[in-house]
């Protein structure tokens, strides 16, 4: 870097800036680099592609020949997808799909609302014990779920709400709070104090400041964390197994899929189509809101 | 669901109503406590109490009725099956973070500023969006084994590749292979496949944050790609690498879904988080399950402390 200083100021070199295309070309000029990138991309895509293709092949074809034979002997059917929604096969994925949605919506909205209130309080309200409380909430991020599950199970049974959606809503909401508060707090803190002071001078209290000043500014952060939490809850298996393992009426789609791998481990026509039904929602969310998801990830990666 | 949302909206309404009514010198104190009330309640009942309770229960027997001291911890450290679980967990934590981070870093550099960057990144990132259960099914299909008979064809890609190369198909997920722990390694591959996108995304952002002047200057100096990587890129993203490695290590310690979906923890593939569930539900041994959860907690703490220290030092 030190020796580069005189070179960087050489006028001729500065006068002819490389076009982005030329620079990109130079980067990828090594065929080995391109090859390596392509190999990784294929390795990462092929497993999913194989199962996706299989989900559209007839049952017998899946069980007797590899999916790659599709290219020499193409056969396509929607029977597998029909079968996983059919009550005769006992898979009934539609019910579990709806359960997943019912679990997800409150499990995303409740922690978001509570965390933004808390984050606002930590960032802009002066009250006694604030710092200690904030450190305590921050520290709770390190508690692994497993540590809480046994006593929570007992609590839910005692409260008479086991077998309903309540344990899932409460557990998912609670587990999300420490990280949500921490991330939203970091975001809220960055809002210029002058904005809040101006609102104060206008006679606004904490409630109207929260709604009129904070919430609109917070939207991107809320979206980022909301997507994160949605994917996390939709894809969860552990919490579902412990709190909804007994009753099919509240079990999410991941749980039914996991059960299928246990009881029908060789029914690849059901497993393949069932897997893609379970993937549709998170992948759609991911593709549509990738920008926010990445933002949430980047904000979350620097947590303790 | 509607009832839950309405109840919740009512709670919020009450809090905000009182918060808007508070006046006077101590108003800030009251509003602060009101805003935090639901959070503190939920965290106390949902995290703090259960956490402490689990530590307490880890000193009790299977039914949670009689005190047995540190026997559960002794079991974890001496029982043959439990030692296998600990050993597997160590293999996971040693392999997943470096491989996922390494591949993620290399890929991020390779596709950086290329024409298909966003598509290339999405392909590797996509497994992050799907559940580990779905990932488990996807890879179980890759590893699928059919009995080796003349008329039976392999439908799992990996075994078919063995056959194409002139080998024999192997019942991959059942074969431990002695010291090689083949099936455990194959499960680890799945988790690396899932987590690599996370490493790539974070590291890609860090690479893009390296000032252009530094890169241009090095390039004008005629630095070759290798020195560019070791002298410029790697030092610039060092802190990020530590964060990614430690975040992945924490995630790896808690891995559960992949193992449960693919082998159920059988054939010597169990890890702590999976064993916790097996002991709790299948073996009905509450005490041992609690102790396993506490061990998990203890293992996570040093990684997090190291992570925070590294980030603080750099800041």
PDB file of N, CA and C in Angstrom, chain A residues 3-4 7 24 27-28 37 44 47-48 51 54 62-65 67-68 113 117-118 120 125-128 142 144 146-148 150-151 169 174 181 206-207 211 235 237 241 261 268 275 279 282 286 301 304, chain B residues 1 4 8 16 28-29 33 35-36 39 42 50-51 53-54 57 107 110 113-114 125-126 129-131 137-139 141 144 146 153 155 160 193 196 202 217 219 221 243 257 260 273 276-277 293 296-297 304 308:
ATOM      1  N   UNK A   3       3.920   1.634  -1.136  1.00  0.00           N
ATOM      2  CA  UNK A   3       4.570   1.855  -2.429  1.00  0.00           C
ATOM      3  C   UNK A   3       3.559   2.249  -3.489  1.00  0.00           C
ATOM      4  N   UNK A   4       2.320   2.041  -3.214  1.00  0.00           N
ATOM      5  CA  UNK A   4       1.298   2.326  -4.217  1.00  0.00           C
ATOM      6  C   UNK A   4       0.980   3.811  -4.310  1.00  0.00           C
ATOM      7  N   UNK A   7       2.135   5.742  -7.359  1.00  0.00           N
ATOM      8  CA  UNK A   7       1.497   5.222  -8.568  1.00  0.00           C
ATOM      9  C   UNK A   7       0.063   5.705  -8.703  1.00  0.00           C
ATOM     10  N   UNK A  24     -14.578  -6.165 -14.608  1.00  0.00           N
ATOM     11  CA  UNK A  24     -15.208  -7.451 -14.326  1.00  0.00           C
ATOM     12  C   UNK A  24     -14.560  -8.548 -15.175  1.00  0.00           C
ATOM     13  N   UNK A  27     -11.284  -9.586 -13.765  1.00  0.00           N
ATOM     14  CA  UNK A  27     -11.463 -10.409 -12.572  1.00  0.00           C
ATOM     15  C   UNK A  27     -11.706 -11.862 -12.923  1.00  0.00           C
ATOM     16  N   UNK A  28     -12.575 -12.059 -13.885  1.00  0.00           N
ATOM     17  CA  UNK A  28     -12.972 -13.417 -14.213  1.00  0.00           C
ATOM     18  C   UNK A  28     -12.141 -13.983 -15.350  1.00  0.00           C
ATOM     19  N   UNK A  37     -16.412 -21.319  -9.484  1.00  0.00           N
ATOM     20  CA  UNK A  37     -17.694 -20.696  -9.124  1.00  0.00           C
ATOM     21  C   UNK A  37     -18.850 -21.518  -9.682  1.00  0.00           C
ATOM     22  N   UNK A  44     -24.586 -26.611  -5.235  1.00  0.00           N
ATOM     23  CA  UNK A  44     -25.584 -26.054  -4.325  1.00  0.00           C
ATOM     24  C   UNK A  44     -27.004 -26.156  -4.869  1.00  0.00           C
ATOM     25  N   UNK A  47     -28.945 -30.812  -5.677  1.00  0.00           N
ATOM     26  CA  UNK A  47     -29.783 -31.627  -4.784  1.00  0.00           C
ATOM     27  C   UNK A  47     -31.243 -31.192  -4.806  1.00  0.00           C
ATOM     28  N   UNK A  48     -31.476 -29.881  -4.748  1.00  0.00           N
ATOM     29  CA  UNK A  48     -32.848 -29.368  -4.751  1.00  0.00           C
ATOM     30  C   UNK A  48     -33.500 -29.644  -6.098  1.00  0.00           C
ATOM     31  N   UNK A  51     -34.736 -33.251  -6.465  1.00  0.00           N
ATOM     32  CA  UNK A  51     -35.970 -33.564  -5.743  1.00  0.00           C
ATOM     33  C   UNK A  51     -37.173 -32.867  -6.389  1.00  0.00           C
ATOM     34  N   UNK A  54     -38.181 -34.768  -9.351  1.00  0.00           N
ATOM     35  CA  UNK A  54     -38.824 -36.005  -8.917  1.00  0.00           C
ATOM     36  C   UNK A  54     -40.265 -35.774  -8.508  1.00  0.00           C
ATOM     37  N   UNK A  62     -40.243 -42.670  -9.951  1.00  0.00           N
ATOM     38  CA  UNK A  62     -39.349 -42.160  -8.896  1.00  0.00           C
ATOM     39  C   UNK A  62     -38.668 -43.308  -8.180  1.00  0.00           C
ATOM     40  N   UNK A  63     -39.452 -44.354  -7.916  1.00  0.00           N
ATOM     41  CA  UNK A  63     -38.929 -45.426  -7.080  1.00  0.00           C
ATOM     42  C   UNK A  63     -38.031 -46.392  -7.834  1.00  0.00           C
ATOM     43  N   UNK A  64     -38.139 -46.384  -9.174  1.00  0.00           N
ATOM     44  CA  UNK A  64     -37.368 -47.381  -9.914  1.00  0.00           C
ATOM     45  C   UNK A  64     -36.173 -46.825 -10.663  1.00  0.00           C
ATOM     46  N   UNK A  65     -36.252 -45.548 -11.033  1.00  0.00           N
ATOM     47  CA  UNK A  65     -35.132 -44.987 -11.792  1.00  0.00           C
ATOM     48  C   UNK A  65     -34.732 -43.642 -11.199  1.00  0.00           C
ATOM     49  N   UNK A  67     -33.685 -39.652 -11.037  1.00  0.00           N
ATOM     50  CA  UNK A  67     -34.353 -38.494 -11.650  1.00  0.00           C
ATOM     51  C   UNK A  67     -33.684 -38.039 -12.938  1.00  0.00           C
ATOM     52  N   UNK A  68     -32.373 -38.370 -13.054  1.00  0.00           N
ATOM     53  CA  UNK A  68     -31.643 -37.946 -14.258  1.00  0.00           C
ATOM     54  C   UNK A  68     -32.129 -38.676 -15.510  1.00  0.00           C
ATOM     55  N   UNK A 113     -44.145  -5.826  17.769  1.00  0.00           N
ATOM     56  CA  UNK A 113     -44.780  -4.705  18.452  1.00  0.00           C
ATOM     57  C   UNK A 113     -44.162  -4.490  19.830  1.00  0.00           C
ATOM     58  N   UNK A 117     -41.707  -1.212  21.124  1.00  0.00           N
ATOM     59  CA  UNK A 117     -41.998  -0.403  22.316  1.00  0.00           C
ATOM     60  C   UNK A 117     -40.793  -0.404  23.257  1.00  0.00           C
ATOM     61  N   UNK A 118     -40.275  -1.607  23.524  1.00  0.00           N
ATOM     62  CA  UNK A 118     -39.155  -1.731  24.459  1.00  0.00           C
ATOM     63  C   UNK A 118     -37.922  -1.013  23.928  1.00  0.00           C
ATOM     64  N   UNK A 120     -37.798   1.475  21.927  1.00  0.00           N
ATOM     65  CA  UNK A 120     -38.004   2.918  22.052  1.00  0.00           C
ATOM     66  C   UNK A 120     -37.726   3.369  23.484  1.00  0.00           C
ATOM     67  N   UNK A 125     -36.259   7.016  26.437  1.00  0.00           N
ATOM     68  CA  UNK A 125     -36.902   7.401  27.693  1.00  0.00           C
ATOM     69  C   UNK A 125     -35.891   7.221  28.819  1.00  0.00           C
ATOM     70  N   UNK A 126     -35.813   8.220  29.696  1.00  0.00           N
ATOM     71  CA  UNK A 126     -34.910   8.088  30.834  1.00  0.00           C
ATOM     72  C   UNK A 126     -35.662   7.572  32.034  1.00  0.00           C
ATOM     73  N   UNK A 127     -35.358   6.350  32.426  1.00  0.00           N
ATOM     74  CA  UNK A 127     -35.988   5.839  33.641  1.00  0.00           C
ATOM     75  C   UNK A 127     -34.939   5.110  34.453  1.00  0.00           C
ATOM     76  N   UNK A 128     -35.218   4.979  35.731  1.00  0.00           N
ATOM     77  CA  UNK A 128     -34.236   4.373  36.620  1.00  0.00           C
ATOM     78  C   UNK A 128     -34.065   2.877  36.300  1.00  0.00           C
ATOM     79  N   UNK A 142     -28.148 -15.188  24.765  1.00  0.00           N
ATOM     80  CA  UNK A 142     -27.285 -16.368  24.755  1.00  0.00           C
ATOM     81  C   UNK A 142     -27.976 -17.614  25.289  1.00  0.00           C
ATOM     82  N   UNK A 144     -29.858 -20.767  25.128  1.00  0.00           N
ATOM     83  CA  UNK A 144     -30.362 -21.639  24.071  1.00  0.00           C
ATOM     84  C   UNK A 144     -31.773 -22.124  24.397  1.00  0.00           C
ATOM     85  N   UNK A 146     -33.205 -24.863  24.161  1.00  0.00           N
ATOM     86  CA  UNK A 146     -33.309 -26.151  24.851  1.00  0.00           C
ATOM     87  C   UNK A 146     -33.401 -25.985  26.365  1.00  0.00           C
ATOM     88  N   UNK A 147     -32.697 -24.981  26.875  1.00  0.00           N
ATOM     89  CA  UNK A 147     -32.652 -24.793  28.324  1.00  0.00           C
ATOM     90  C   UNK A 147     -34.034 -24.459  28.882  1.00  0.00           C
ATOM     91  N   UNK A 148     -34.911 -23.892  28.048  1.00  0.00           N
ATOM     92  CA  UNK A 148     -36.188 -23.413  28.570  1.00  0.00           C
ATOM     93  C   UNK A 148     -37.340 -24.403  28.356  1.00  0.00           C
ATOM     94  N   UNK A 150     -38.189 -27.698  28.926  1.00  0.00           N
ATOM     95  CA  UNK A 150     -38.812 -28.622  29.891  1.00  0.00           C
ATOM     96  C   UNK A 150     -39.718 -27.874  30.876  1.00  0.00           C
ATOM     97  N   UNK A 151     -39.208 -26.825  31.554  1.00  0.00           N
ATOM     98  CA  UNK A 151     -40.096 -26.110  32.484  1.00  0.00           C
ATOM     99  C   UNK A 151     -41.274 -25.438  31.782  1.00  0.00           C
ATOM    100  N   UNK A 169     -47.367 -19.690  20.109  1.00  0.00           N
ATOM    101  CA  UNK A 169     -47.327 -18.224  19.993  1.00  0.00           C
ATOM    102  C   UNK A 169     -46.451 -17.621  21.085  1.00  0.00           C
ATOM    103  N   UNK A 174     -41.623 -14.978  22.794  1.00  0.00           N
ATOM    104  CA  UNK A 174     -40.647 -14.734  23.851  1.00  0.00           C
ATOM    105  C   UNK A 174     -39.218 -14.924  23.336  1.00  0.00           C
ATOM    106  N   UNK A 181     -35.257  -6.720  20.254  1.00  0.00           N
ATOM    107  CA  UNK A 181     -35.071  -5.485  21.010  1.00  0.00           C
ATOM    108  C   UNK A 181     -33.691  -4.911  20.728  1.00  0.00           C
ATOM    109  N   UNK A 206     -44.824  10.512  24.797  1.00  0.00           N
ATOM    110  CA  UNK A 206     -44.112   9.333  24.312  1.00  0.00           C
ATOM    111  C   UNK A 206     -44.961   8.482  23.380  1.00  0.00           C
ATOM    112  N   UNK A 207     -46.271   8.501  23.590  1.00  0.00           N
ATOM    113  CA  UNK A 207     -47.126   7.679  22.744  1.00  0.00           C
ATOM    114  C   UNK A 207     -47.172   8.236  21.333  1.00  0.00           C
ATOM    115  N   UNK A 211     -45.649   6.707  17.735  1.00  0.00           N
ATOM    116  CA  UNK A 211     -46.432   6.389  16.544  1.00  0.00           C
ATOM    117  C   UNK A 211     -46.119   7.295  15.363  1.00  0.00           C
ATOM    118  N   UNK A 235     -39.970 -22.267   9.590  1.00  0.00           N
ATOM    119  CA  UNK A 235     -39.044 -23.388   9.415  1.00  0.00           C
ATOM    120  C   UNK A 235     -38.744 -24.147  10.703  1.00  0.00           C
ATOM    121  N   UNK A 237     -38.671 -26.558  13.851  1.00  0.00           N
ATOM    122  CA  UNK A 237     -39.147 -27.904  14.156  1.00  0.00           C
ATOM    123  C   UNK A 237     -39.124 -28.180  15.653  1.00  0.00           C
ATOM    124  N   UNK A 241     -42.174 -29.551  17.834  1.00  0.00           N
ATOM    125  CA  UNK A 241     -42.153 -30.927  18.329  1.00  0.00           C
ATOM    126  C   UNK A 241     -42.467 -30.996  19.815  1.00  0.00           C
ATOM    127  N   UNK A 261     -40.887 -38.397   7.013  1.00  0.00           N
ATOM    128  CA  UNK A 261     -39.567 -39.009   6.795  1.00  0.00           C
ATOM    129  C   UNK A 261     -39.371 -40.179   7.738  1.00  0.00           C
ATOM    130  N   UNK A 268     -41.092 -41.647  -1.707  1.00  0.00           N
ATOM    131  CA  UNK A 268     -40.470 -40.446  -2.276  1.00  0.00           C
ATOM    132  C   UNK A 268     -41.441 -39.581  -3.063  1.00  0.00           C
ATOM    133  N   UNK A 275     -42.238 -31.764   0.437  1.00  0.00           N
ATOM    134  CA  UNK A 275     -41.134 -30.846   0.711  1.00  0.00           C
ATOM    135  C   UNK A 275     -41.334 -29.535  -0.033  1.00  0.00           C
ATOM    136  N   UNK A 279     -41.796 -25.631   1.158  1.00  0.00           N
ATOM    137  CA  UNK A 279     -40.776 -24.642   0.799  1.00  0.00           C
ATOM    138  C   UNK A 279     -41.381 -23.405   0.136  1.00  0.00           C
ATOM    139  N   UNK A 282     -41.707 -19.910   2.352  1.00  0.00           N
ATOM    140  CA  UNK A 282     -40.459 -19.221   2.685  1.00  0.00           C
ATOM    141  C   UNK A 282     -39.663 -18.777   1.471  1.00  0.00           C
ATOM    142  N   UNK A 286     -38.649 -15.090   0.575  1.00  0.00           N
ATOM    143  CA  UNK A 286     -37.227 -14.829   0.390  1.00  0.00           C
ATOM    144  C   UNK A 286     -36.959 -14.114  -0.930  1.00  0.00           C
ATOM    145  N   UNK A 301     -25.783 -10.101  12.272  1.00  0.00           N
ATOM    146  CA  UNK A 301     -24.549 -10.878  12.325  1.00  0.00           C
ATOM    147  C   UNK A 301     -23.574 -10.331  13.348  1.00  0.00           C
ATOM    148  N   UNK A 304     -23.937 -10.224  19.803  1.00  0.00           N
ATOM    149  CA  UNK A 304     -23.008 -10.905  20.696  1.00  0.00           C
ATOM    150  C   UNK A 304     -23.237 -12.372  20.810  1.00  0.00           C
TER     151      UNK A 304
ATOM    152  N   UNK B   1     -56.633 -17.699  16.231  1.00  0.00           N
ATOM    153  CA  UNK B   1     -55.610 -16.707  15.937  1.00  0.00           C
ATOM    154  C   UNK B   1     -56.151 -15.301  16.183  1.00  0.00           C
ATOM    155  N   UNK B   4     -56.150 -14.379  19.780  1.00  0.00           N
ATOM    156  CA  UNK B   4     -54.819 -14.036  20.267  1.00  0.00           C
ATOM    157  C   UNK B   4     -54.460 -12.613  19.865  1.00  0.00           C
ATOM    158  N   UNK B   8     -54.019  -9.466  22.371  1.00  0.00           N
ATOM    159  CA  UNK B   8     -52.750  -8.766  22.321  1.00  0.00           C
ATOM    160  C   UNK B   8     -52.953  -7.277  22.041  1.00  0.00           C
ATOM    161  N   UNK B  16     -50.687   1.687  26.128  1.00  0.00           N
ATOM    162  CA  UNK B  16     -50.536   2.982  25.477  1.00  0.00           C
ATOM    163  C   UNK B  16     -51.474   4.012  26.094  1.00  0.00           C
ATOM    164  N   UNK B  28     -41.522  10.063  32.951  1.00  0.00           N
ATOM    165  CA  UNK B  28     -40.623   9.237  32.141  1.00  0.00           C
ATOM    166  C   UNK B  28     -40.403   7.865  32.748  1.00  0.00           C
ATOM    167  N   UNK B  29     -40.210   7.853  34.075  1.00  0.00           N
ATOM    168  CA  UNK B  29     -40.039   6.562  34.747  1.00  0.00           C
ATOM    169  C   UNK B  29     -41.212   5.640  34.470  1.00  0.00           C
ATOM    170  N   UNK B  33     -41.316   2.066  32.325  1.00  0.00           N
ATOM    171  CA  UNK B  33     -41.692   0.773  32.906  1.00  0.00           C
ATOM    172  C   UNK B  33     -42.893   0.171  32.188  1.00  0.00           C
ATOM    173  N   UNK B  35     -43.807   0.581  29.040  1.00  0.00           N
ATOM    174  CA  UNK B  35     -43.396   0.068  27.743  1.00  0.00           C
ATOM    175  C   UNK B  35     -42.674  -1.272  27.875  1.00  0.00           C
ATOM    176  N   UNK B  36     -41.955  -1.430  28.992  1.00  0.00           N
ATOM    177  CA  UNK B  36     -41.164  -2.644  29.151  1.00  0.00           C
ATOM    178  C   UNK B  36     -41.914  -3.763  29.856  1.00  0.00           C
ATOM    179  N   UNK B  39     -42.638  -7.078  27.964  1.00  0.00           N
ATOM    180  CA  UNK B  39     -41.383  -7.734  27.603  1.00  0.00           C
ATOM    181  C   UNK B  39     -40.740  -8.386  28.823  1.00  0.00           C
ATOM    182  N   UNK B  42     -42.752 -11.480  29.893  1.00  0.00           N
ATOM    183  CA  UNK B  42     -42.546 -12.630  29.007  1.00  0.00           C
ATOM    184  C   UNK B  42     -41.154 -13.228  29.189  1.00  0.00           C
ATOM    185  N   UNK B  50     -37.483 -20.536  33.333  1.00  0.00           N
ATOM    186  CA  UNK B  50     -37.229 -21.887  32.818  1.00  0.00           C
ATOM    187  C   UNK B  50     -35.744 -22.234  32.772  1.00  0.00           C
ATOM    188  N   UNK B  51     -34.904 -21.234  32.446  1.00  0.00           N
ATOM    189  CA  UNK B  51     -33.471 -21.489  32.396  1.00  0.00           C
ATOM    190  C   UNK B  51     -32.949 -21.942  33.750  1.00  0.00           C
ATOM    191  N   UNK B  53     -34.682 -23.061  36.242  1.00  0.00           N
ATOM    192  CA  UNK B  53     -35.370 -24.284  36.613  1.00  0.00           C
ATOM    193  C   UNK B  53     -34.696 -25.511  35.986  1.00  0.00           C
ATOM    194  N   UNK B  54     -34.268 -25.359  34.740  1.00  0.00           N
ATOM    195  CA  UNK B  54     -33.609 -26.479  34.056  1.00  0.00           C
ATOM    196  C   UNK B  54     -32.290 -26.827  34.736  1.00  0.00           C
ATOM    197  N   UNK B  57     -33.253 -28.767  37.697  1.00  0.00           N
ATOM    198  CA  UNK B  57     -33.739 -30.112  37.365  1.00  0.00           C
ATOM    199  C   UNK B  57     -32.642 -31.049  36.873  1.00  0.00           C
ATOM    200  N   UNK B 107     -16.392 -18.276  -2.627  1.00  0.00           N
ATOM    201  CA  UNK B 107     -17.472 -18.033  -3.588  1.00  0.00           C
ATOM    202  C   UNK B 107     -17.768 -16.540  -3.701  1.00  0.00           C
ATOM    203  N   UNK B 110     -15.151 -15.043  -5.821  1.00  0.00           N
ATOM    204  CA  UNK B 110     -15.233 -15.476  -7.218  1.00  0.00           C
ATOM    205  C   UNK B 110     -16.347 -14.765  -7.980  1.00  0.00           C
ATOM    206  N   UNK B 113     -18.584  -8.821  -8.405  1.00  0.00           N
ATOM    207  CA  UNK B 113     -18.542  -7.952  -9.588  1.00  0.00           C
ATOM    208  C   UNK B 113     -18.665  -8.718 -10.907  1.00  0.00           C
ATOM    209  N   UNK B 114     -19.020 -10.003 -10.844  1.00  0.00           N
ATOM    210  CA  UNK B 114     -19.231 -10.706 -12.116  1.00  0.00           C
ATOM    211  C   UNK B 114     -20.620 -10.367 -12.634  1.00  0.00           C
ATOM    212  N   UNK B 125     -27.506 -18.934  -1.583  1.00  0.00           N
ATOM    213  CA  UNK B 125     -28.187 -18.375  -0.421  1.00  0.00           C
ATOM    214  C   UNK B 125     -29.527 -19.058  -0.161  1.00  0.00           C
ATOM    215  N   UNK B 126     -30.121 -19.582  -1.230  1.00  0.00           N
ATOM    216  CA  UNK B 126     -31.478 -20.118  -1.131  1.00  0.00           C
ATOM    217  C   UNK B 126     -31.670 -21.183  -0.040  1.00  0.00           C
ATOM    218  N   UNK B 129     -33.203 -20.178   3.236  1.00  0.00           N
ATOM    219  CA  UNK B 129     -34.609 -19.803   3.377  1.00  0.00           C
ATOM    220  C   UNK B 129     -35.491 -21.016   3.662  1.00  0.00           C
ATOM    221  N   UNK B 130     -35.011 -22.210   3.345  1.00  0.00           N
ATOM    222  CA  UNK B 130     -35.864 -23.378   3.546  1.00  0.00           C
ATOM    223  C   UNK B 130     -35.588 -24.005   4.909  1.00  0.00           C
ATOM    224  N   UNK B 131     -36.529 -24.810   5.376  1.00  0.00           N
ATOM    225  CA  UNK B 131     -36.363 -25.410   6.690  1.00  0.00           C
ATOM    226  C   UNK B 131     -35.293 -26.499   6.632  1.00  0.00           C
ATOM    227  N   UNK B 137     -34.679 -33.692   3.789  1.00  0.00           N
ATOM    228  CA  UNK B 137     -35.320 -34.553   2.793  1.00  0.00           C
ATOM    229  C   UNK B 137     -34.564 -34.471   1.463  1.00  0.00           C
ATOM    230  N   UNK B 138     -34.217 -33.241   1.077  1.00  0.00           N
ATOM    231  CA  UNK B 138     -33.506 -33.044  -0.193  1.00  0.00           C
ATOM    232  C   UNK B 138     -32.216 -33.877  -0.230  1.00  0.00           C
ATOM    233  N   UNK B 139     -31.481 -33.866   0.863  1.00  0.00           N
ATOM    234  CA  UNK B 139     -30.203 -34.588   0.874  1.00  0.00           C
ATOM    235  C   UNK B 139     -30.367 -36.079   1.132  1.00  0.00           C
ATOM    236  N   UNK B 141     -32.471 -37.743  -0.248  1.00  0.00           N
ATOM    237  CA  UNK B 141     -32.702 -38.239  -1.594  1.00  0.00           C
ATOM    238  C   UNK B 141     -31.368 -38.392  -2.336  1.00  0.00           C
ATOM    239  N   UNK B 144     -29.835 -41.530  -0.969  1.00  0.00           N
ATOM    240  CA  UNK B 144     -30.688 -42.718  -1.003  1.00  0.00           C
ATOM    241  C   UNK B 144     -29.946 -43.946  -1.536  1.00  0.00           C
ATOM    242  N   UNK B 146     -30.249 -48.129  -2.714  1.00  0.00           N
ATOM    243  CA  UNK B 146     -31.057 -49.289  -3.091  1.00  0.00           C
ATOM    244  C   UNK B 146     -30.172 -50.522  -3.025  1.00  0.00           C
ATOM    245  N   UNK B 153     -32.052 -50.385  -9.694  1.00  0.00           N
ATOM    246  CA  UNK B 153     -31.248 -49.209 -10.053  1.00  0.00           C
ATOM    247  C   UNK B 153     -31.192 -48.242  -8.888  1.00  0.00           C
ATOM    248  N   UNK B 155     -31.473 -44.720  -7.073  1.00  0.00           N
ATOM    249  CA  UNK B 155     -32.194 -43.473  -7.350  1.00  0.00           C
ATOM    250  C   UNK B 155     -31.549 -42.303  -6.622  1.00  0.00           C
ATOM    251  N   UNK B 160     -25.430 -43.476  -7.353  1.00  0.00           N
ATOM    252  CA  UNK B 160     -25.362 -43.674  -8.795  1.00  0.00           C
ATOM    253  C   UNK B 160     -23.982 -43.265  -9.319  1.00  0.00           C
ATOM    254  N   UNK B 193     -24.019 -27.036   3.580  1.00  0.00           N
ATOM    255  CA  UNK B 193     -24.819 -26.615   2.412  1.00  0.00           C
ATOM    256  C   UNK B 193     -25.829 -25.536   2.820  1.00  0.00           C
ATOM    257  N   UNK B 196     -23.701 -22.114   4.295  1.00  0.00           N
ATOM    258  CA  UNK B 196     -22.723 -21.439   3.458  1.00  0.00           C
ATOM    259  C   UNK B 196     -23.248 -20.085   2.950  1.00  0.00           C
ATOM    260  N   UNK B 202     -22.647 -12.354   4.382  1.00  0.00           N
ATOM    261  CA  UNK B 202     -21.977 -11.438   5.308  1.00  0.00           C
ATOM    262  C   UNK B 202     -20.586 -11.080   4.786  1.00  0.00           C
ATOM    263  N   UNK B 217      -5.048   0.516  -5.873  1.00  0.00           N
ATOM    264  CA  UNK B 217      -3.628   0.757  -5.634  1.00  0.00           C
ATOM    265  C   UNK B 217      -2.859  -0.548  -5.732  1.00  0.00           C
ATOM    266  N   UNK B 219      -3.723  -3.212  -7.272  1.00  0.00           N
ATOM    267  CA  UNK B 219      -3.745  -3.736  -8.632  1.00  0.00           C
ATOM    268  C   UNK B 219      -2.733  -3.012  -9.513  1.00  0.00           C
ATOM    269  N   UNK B 221      -0.118  -1.820  -8.510  1.00  0.00           N
ATOM    270  CA  UNK B 221       1.190  -2.320  -8.088  1.00  0.00           C
ATOM    271  C   UNK B 221       1.513  -3.653  -8.743  1.00  0.00           C
ATOM    272  N   UNK B 243     -16.697 -13.161  13.349  1.00  0.00           N
ATOM    273  CA  UNK B 243     -18.130 -13.111  13.666  1.00  0.00           C
ATOM    274  C   UNK B 243     -18.864 -14.267  12.980  1.00  0.00           C
ATOM    275  N   UNK B 257     -32.543 -30.329  13.801  1.00  0.00           N
ATOM    276  CA  UNK B 257     -33.475 -30.735  12.756  1.00  0.00           C
ATOM    277  C   UNK B 257     -32.839 -31.666  11.733  1.00  0.00           C
ATOM    278  N   UNK B 260     -32.231 -35.108  13.226  1.00  0.00           N
ATOM    279  CA  UNK B 260     -33.474 -35.800  13.502  1.00  0.00           C
ATOM    280  C   UNK B 260     -34.179 -36.248  12.220  1.00  0.00           C
ATOM    281  N   UNK B 273     -27.884 -31.508  20.893  1.00  0.00           N
ATOM    282  CA  UNK B 273     -29.228 -30.949  20.782  1.00  0.00           C
ATOM    283  C   UNK B 273     -30.256 -32.019  20.416  1.00  0.00           C
ATOM    284  N   UNK B 276     -30.794 -34.282  23.477  1.00  0.00           N
ATOM    285  CA  UNK B 276     -31.682 -33.604  24.424  1.00  0.00           C
ATOM    286  C   UNK B 276     -33.125 -33.983  24.141  1.00  0.00           C
ATOM    287  N   UNK B 277     -33.508 -33.880  22.873  1.00  0.00           N
ATOM    288  CA  UNK B 277     -34.884 -34.202  22.514  1.00  0.00           C
ATOM    289  C   UNK B 277     -35.178 -35.685  22.713  1.00  0.00           C
ATOM    290  N   UNK B 293     -29.085 -29.958  28.126  1.00  0.00           N
ATOM    291  CA  UNK B 293     -29.365 -28.570  27.772  1.00  0.00           C
ATOM    292  C   UNK B 293     -28.383 -27.632  28.460  1.00  0.00           C
ATOM    293  N   UNK B 296     -25.069 -27.758  26.764  1.00  0.00           N
ATOM    294  CA  UNK B 296     -25.157 -26.957  25.543  1.00  0.00           C
ATOM    295  C   UNK B 296     -24.939 -25.478  25.868  1.00  0.00           C
ATOM    296  N   UNK B 297     -25.607 -25.029  26.905  1.00  0.00           N
ATOM    297  CA  UNK B 297     -25.503 -23.643  27.357  1.00  0.00           C
ATOM    298  C   UNK B 297     -24.052 -23.309  27.701  1.00  0.00           C
ATOM    299  N   UNK B 304     -19.515 -17.124  22.564  1.00  0.00           N
ATOM    300  CA  UNK B 304     -20.121 -15.791  22.514  1.00  0.00           C
ATOM    301  C   UNK B 304     -19.192 -14.756  23.145  1.00  0.00           C
ATOM    302  N   UNK B 308     -17.789 -11.426  21.252  1.00  0.00           N
ATOM    303  CA  UNK B 308     -17.976 -10.051  21.717  1.00  0.00           C
ATOM    304  C   UNK B 308     -16.622  -9.367  21.891  1.00  0.00           C
TER     305      UNK B 308
END
